[in-house]
């Protein structure tokens, strides 16, 4: 699961955080290698340990165990203000008594830059986030989106080694969130920033990240590129947390042929299986990969009774049940779903390539 | 927005609204720091408050031959002192009851009906609260004095020899009620303001008359305010010195005045210390009872 | 002050009459003092025989009134400053840390609010008598500073509770150490509420009578002590002037606060 990379820039080695005298494990033996210039998302539900992990990287929490290594140097003992990491908070955390300019200039003044150098740099970054004309305003005179852009400029202006973001778009409404996702991603690419981004929103993680680390109950379930996480989730949790899925419990019936038997009949995967006969596995098929068929094939297909049809505009979510009551979810186009009605029979099939088998 | 809140608003560790700990990056001196910050206050309060207080308590139990509870024995067997202690408690109770009776209508009208009248009522009470209580005591001397407002008015009405009110227990009680009333009103108001109006509407909707609604819904819900206000008024009244001293008569001694006259006349240190200790014990016992049932934090909030 | 709209109908007559009557009982004595301050002659006769500004002139020219006034200002300023310096770090400790004995330390800090003033008057009379601080300004300053500790502590704790501590983390992430963050972020943002806490300490001291009465002596007499003696022993009309001035300050402040609140809504 944890693949060592050739040039780890920032590395977490067996990092743990325990509270209440060790009874509560907020973060349990987390290891991550982060490459220079990488956009890494820490994705997981509430209480999964992602924010605590970020706070340990930032230096606001002390790990109970493990090392955090930046360019070969353990930084656990270095206080937050000497780590040279930029940080963006969910509630913006702009200094209300300073103007936008002074907020962005603050890190540079602490670094004792010359006033004209500060003015020039701050001006450049304010332009980057499109707030040049707001330099003299106070933060509370700005909208939420504008405030977060100021926070972004403040976190980037001093050319930090790593930028950390803690649910930065959590307080914004959907349209603004999508726009800022795009802007953050563009800035990160343009400036070559190493960015660690905490979110509980899987689509946000999918669209922005180079890699995603999926957290659950204090540990990492999988670290991989977004499409890899989507196509080949390492665990049931990842498969169900990221995107929608049909997950069937199965037993291996023919390892060589890649065939397992499930409640909806035999399912054949594209590749041979590396397990024994009768071993328990999970067969996962994404709803959009299950297609209507003229007649159900012998394997990789079944006949469903349509239970519900929900239109989303761009797609139609259909739920059908097999003869013995197992639910199968599909995504169809409007045209494909046109002839369907609840109670109708629907033959479906899927390609062996689209079957993902997980060994629990 | 609502969907993002469950995770968005909280970090992964169990949090309430208390600040994240440690707020400043974790350093080596972490276990030491709170005590460094606390040291000035602890040293100051101990050295310049608790030590003098302990000095007086010590005085009450040290006789010529070392430790003795003689003074307490004398206090609790002398009917003079017991009468004064009893009168002090009775006066405090009287003042508290009058404060409730007078304070409740003001707080009720201000909290329940608001508007300009409510604002004006609370403004008047707040101004009284902040005005020097010596100034207010002086006002009552002018009103109740033999050449004062009340006498003048009564004489004008044809009463040739109106009774002397100043320098009596009644005058002292009126003055204390006037001075402590704002404590009561503000305590009541703070609680009444938080009573959910929809409860009263619900009660009316279920067929209760306005008086039934008041008696069965509003009054019980305002009880914490009555308790807070009464605790404050009663406790302050127990140790009240200035107003009874200026308005009251020599025959209506309360324990605080007795202590005061002991200091002025430099009589018996041990006796004065013993009375102070008894007053302190009664006061702290009341605080302890309050703390046990309601928690002191609630009292401080008002 | 309250959600008037939620209670659309006015109060019934009886409670309304009672409330207005009690409000008059609260207000009229204070207004009477204002009338008295313009009166001539002794301080306790009503109505005064004639109206004049003599007492105001007397107040500002007579050293036996000006000196206590000045003393009270000095004592209140000094004790407020000391209380702020001593108590603010403790409020920070309570806001930032959990430590063993927190309840006990809190109880100790709150003690001065629980001990009757007359008891402390006796205690300080004895204590300062032994340490040579009786009848000195220093003694009064110390006593008043102690009395203000719980008040300032409560106010500061409330202030720190409402402070957004993420700002300190944001400051650290910008590269500021704890002290720099305190100076550039916490202090400027908390300063107004620090001043409010200081004001409460100032008022506590300025208004305190009982302890000052017994330990300030003639040399360090405070204004309340002077007023107390004036109403007890003399019939000096200046006391009406001082009372009026104190009342006017409160009225102006209360109206200013009420006006600001109504403007906010």
Short mmCIF file of C-alpha atoms in Angstrom, two decimals, chain A residues 9-161:
data_model
loop_
_atom_site.label_atom_id
_atom_site.label_comp_id
_atom_site.label_asym_id
_atom_site.label_seq_id
_atom_site.Cartn_x
_atom_site.Cartn_y
_atom_site.Cartn_z
CA UNK A 9 10.40 15.41 -0.34
CA UNK A 10 8.24 15.17 2.75
CA UNK A 11 7.90 11.84 4.42
CA UNK A 12 5.70 10.61 7.26
CA UNK A 13 7.06 7.48 8.89
CA UNK A 14 4.77 5.54 11.20
CA UNK A 15 3.19 8.69 12.59
CA UNK A 16 0.64 8.16 15.37
CA UNK A 17 -1.36 10.41 17.63
CA UNK A 18 -3.02 9.10 20.75
CA UNK A 19 -5.25 11.02 23.12
CA UNK A 20 -6.53 10.35 26.61
CA UNK A 21 -3.48 8.44 27.71
CA UNK A 22 -3.36 6.26 24.61
CA UNK A 23 -6.96 5.09 24.82
CA UNK A 24 -8.01 7.07 21.79
CA UNK A 25 -6.01 6.58 18.60
CA UNK A 26 -6.74 9.57 16.39
CA UNK A 27 -3.96 8.65 13.97
CA UNK A 28 -2.50 5.19 13.85
CA UNK A 29 0.81 4.41 12.16
CA UNK A 30 0.47 6.61 9.10
CA UNK A 31 3.23 6.63 6.49
CA UNK A 32 3.18 8.82 3.38
CA UNK A 33 5.84 9.93 0.89
CA UNK A 34 5.09 13.23 -0.75
CA UNK A 35 6.95 14.32 -3.87
CA UNK A 36 8.04 17.85 -4.58
CA UNK A 37 5.33 19.70 -6.46
CA UNK A 38 2.71 17.09 -5.71
CA UNK A 39 -0.93 17.79 -4.87
CA UNK A 40 -1.88 15.26 -2.23
CA UNK A 41 -5.36 15.11 -0.74
CA UNK A 42 -6.10 13.57 2.61
CA UNK A 43 -9.65 12.32 2.14
CA UNK A 44 -11.85 10.70 4.72
CA UNK A 45 -14.96 11.02 6.83
CA UNK A 46 -15.20 13.04 10.02
CA UNK A 47 -12.98 11.67 12.75
CA UNK A 48 -10.82 9.64 10.39
CA UNK A 49 -7.57 11.33 11.45
CA UNK A 50 -6.90 13.43 8.34
CA UNK A 51 -7.00 16.80 10.06
CA UNK A 52 -4.91 15.57 12.97
CA UNK A 53 -2.36 14.30 10.48
CA UNK A 54 -2.29 17.71 8.79
CA UNK A 55 -1.88 19.44 12.16
CA UNK A 56 1.08 17.22 12.97
CA UNK A 57 2.69 18.12 9.64
CA UNK A 58 2.01 21.78 10.38
CA UNK A 59 3.52 21.50 13.85
CA UNK A 60 0.36 22.30 15.81
CA UNK A 61 0.13 18.79 17.21
CA UNK A 62 2.96 16.67 18.48
CA UNK A 63 2.96 13.08 17.16
CA UNK A 64 2.89 10.43 19.86
CA UNK A 65 5.07 8.30 17.65
CA UNK A 66 6.86 8.34 14.32
CA UNK A 67 8.91 10.79 12.29
CA UNK A 68 8.10 13.60 9.89
CA UNK A 69 11.03 14.11 7.54
CA UNK A 70 11.46 17.10 5.25
CA UNK A 71 14.32 16.84 2.74
CA UNK A 72 16.02 14.23 4.90
CA UNK A 73 15.63 16.15 8.18
CA UNK A 74 13.27 15.18 11.02
CA UNK A 75 11.11 18.22 11.73
CA UNK A 76 9.02 16.87 14.63
CA UNK A 77 10.95 18.99 17.12
CA UNK A 78 10.76 22.16 15.03
CA UNK A 79 7.98 24.52 16.12
CA UNK A 80 5.32 25.46 13.58
CA UNK A 81 6.60 28.97 12.98
CA UNK A 82 10.04 27.73 11.91
CA UNK A 83 8.79 25.09 9.47
CA UNK A 84 8.16 27.54 6.65
CA UNK A 85 4.88 25.87 5.72
CA UNK A 86 2.01 27.95 4.38
CA UNK A 87 -1.39 27.18 5.79
CA UNK A 88 -4.98 27.88 4.76
CA UNK A 89 -7.75 27.33 7.30
CA UNK A 90 -11.40 26.57 6.81
CA UNK A 91 -12.57 29.74 8.56
CA UNK A 92 -10.01 31.82 6.60
CA UNK A 93 -8.26 33.00 9.82
CA UNK A 94 -7.47 36.40 8.37
CA UNK A 95 -6.29 39.03 10.83
CA UNK A 96 -9.35 41.27 11.19
CA UNK A 97 -7.34 44.28 12.36
CA UNK A 98 -5.14 44.33 9.25
CA UNK A 99 -5.99 45.31 5.69
CA UNK A 100 -5.84 42.76 2.90
CA UNK A 101 -2.42 44.12 1.97
CA UNK A 102 -1.13 43.87 5.54
CA UNK A 103 -2.45 40.33 5.89
CA UNK A 104 -0.53 39.21 2.83
CA UNK A 105 2.50 41.27 3.79
CA UNK A 106 2.60 39.82 7.32
CA UNK A 107 4.77 36.77 6.53
CA UNK A 108 7.16 38.94 4.51
CA UNK A 109 7.48 41.54 7.28
CA UNK A 110 8.28 38.75 9.73
CA UNK A 111 11.03 37.74 7.33
CA UNK A 112 12.32 41.30 7.39
CA UNK A 113 12.09 41.98 3.67
CA UNK A 114 12.64 45.52 2.42
CA UNK A 115 9.41 47.56 2.15
CA UNK A 116 9.56 47.94 -1.63
CA UNK A 117 10.23 44.23 -2.06
CA UNK A 118 7.22 43.53 0.16
CA UNK A 119 5.00 45.91 -1.82
CA UNK A 120 6.09 44.34 -5.09
CA UNK A 121 5.61 40.72 -3.92
CA UNK A 122 2.29 41.34 -2.22
CA UNK A 123 1.07 43.17 -5.33
CA UNK A 124 2.05 40.23 -7.50
CA UNK A 125 0.22 37.70 -5.33
CA UNK A 126 -2.87 39.87 -4.95
CA UNK A 127 -2.98 40.08 -8.72
CA UNK A 128 -2.66 36.32 -8.93
CA UNK A 129 -5.78 35.89 -6.81
CA UNK A 130 -7.57 38.76 -8.53
CA UNK A 131 -7.83 41.09 -5.52
CA UNK A 132 -5.53 43.95 -6.52
CA UNK A 133 -8.25 46.54 -6.04
CA UNK A 134 -9.12 45.24 -2.56
CA UNK A 135 -5.68 45.80 -1.01
CA UNK A 136 -6.85 48.51 1.37
CA UNK A 137 -10.02 46.78 2.53
CA UNK A 138 -10.47 45.02 5.85
CA UNK A 139 -11.20 41.27 5.63
CA UNK A 140 -14.70 41.64 7.07
CA UNK A 141 -15.61 43.84 4.10
CA UNK A 142 -14.99 40.91 1.73
CA UNK A 143 -17.11 37.93 0.72
CA UNK A 144 -16.20 34.43 1.86
CA UNK A 145 -14.63 33.58 -1.49
CA UNK A 146 -12.58 36.76 -1.50
CA UNK A 147 -11.43 36.16 2.05
CA UNK A 148 -10.26 32.70 1.17
CA UNK A 149 -8.33 34.13 -1.80
CA UNK A 150 -6.58 36.50 0.57
CA UNK A 151 -5.78 33.57 2.84
CA UNK A 152 -4.43 31.75 -0.20
CA UNK A 153 -2.19 34.68 -1.12
CA UNK A 154 -0.96 34.92 2.47
CA UNK A 155 -0.09 31.22 2.53
CA UNK A 156 1.79 31.39 -0.78
CA UNK A 157 3.49 34.78 -0.64
CA UNK A 158 6.58 33.68 1.27
CA UNK A 159 7.34 30.80 -1.07
CA UNK A 160 6.75 28.10 1.57
CA UNK A 161 8.28 24.65 1.29
#
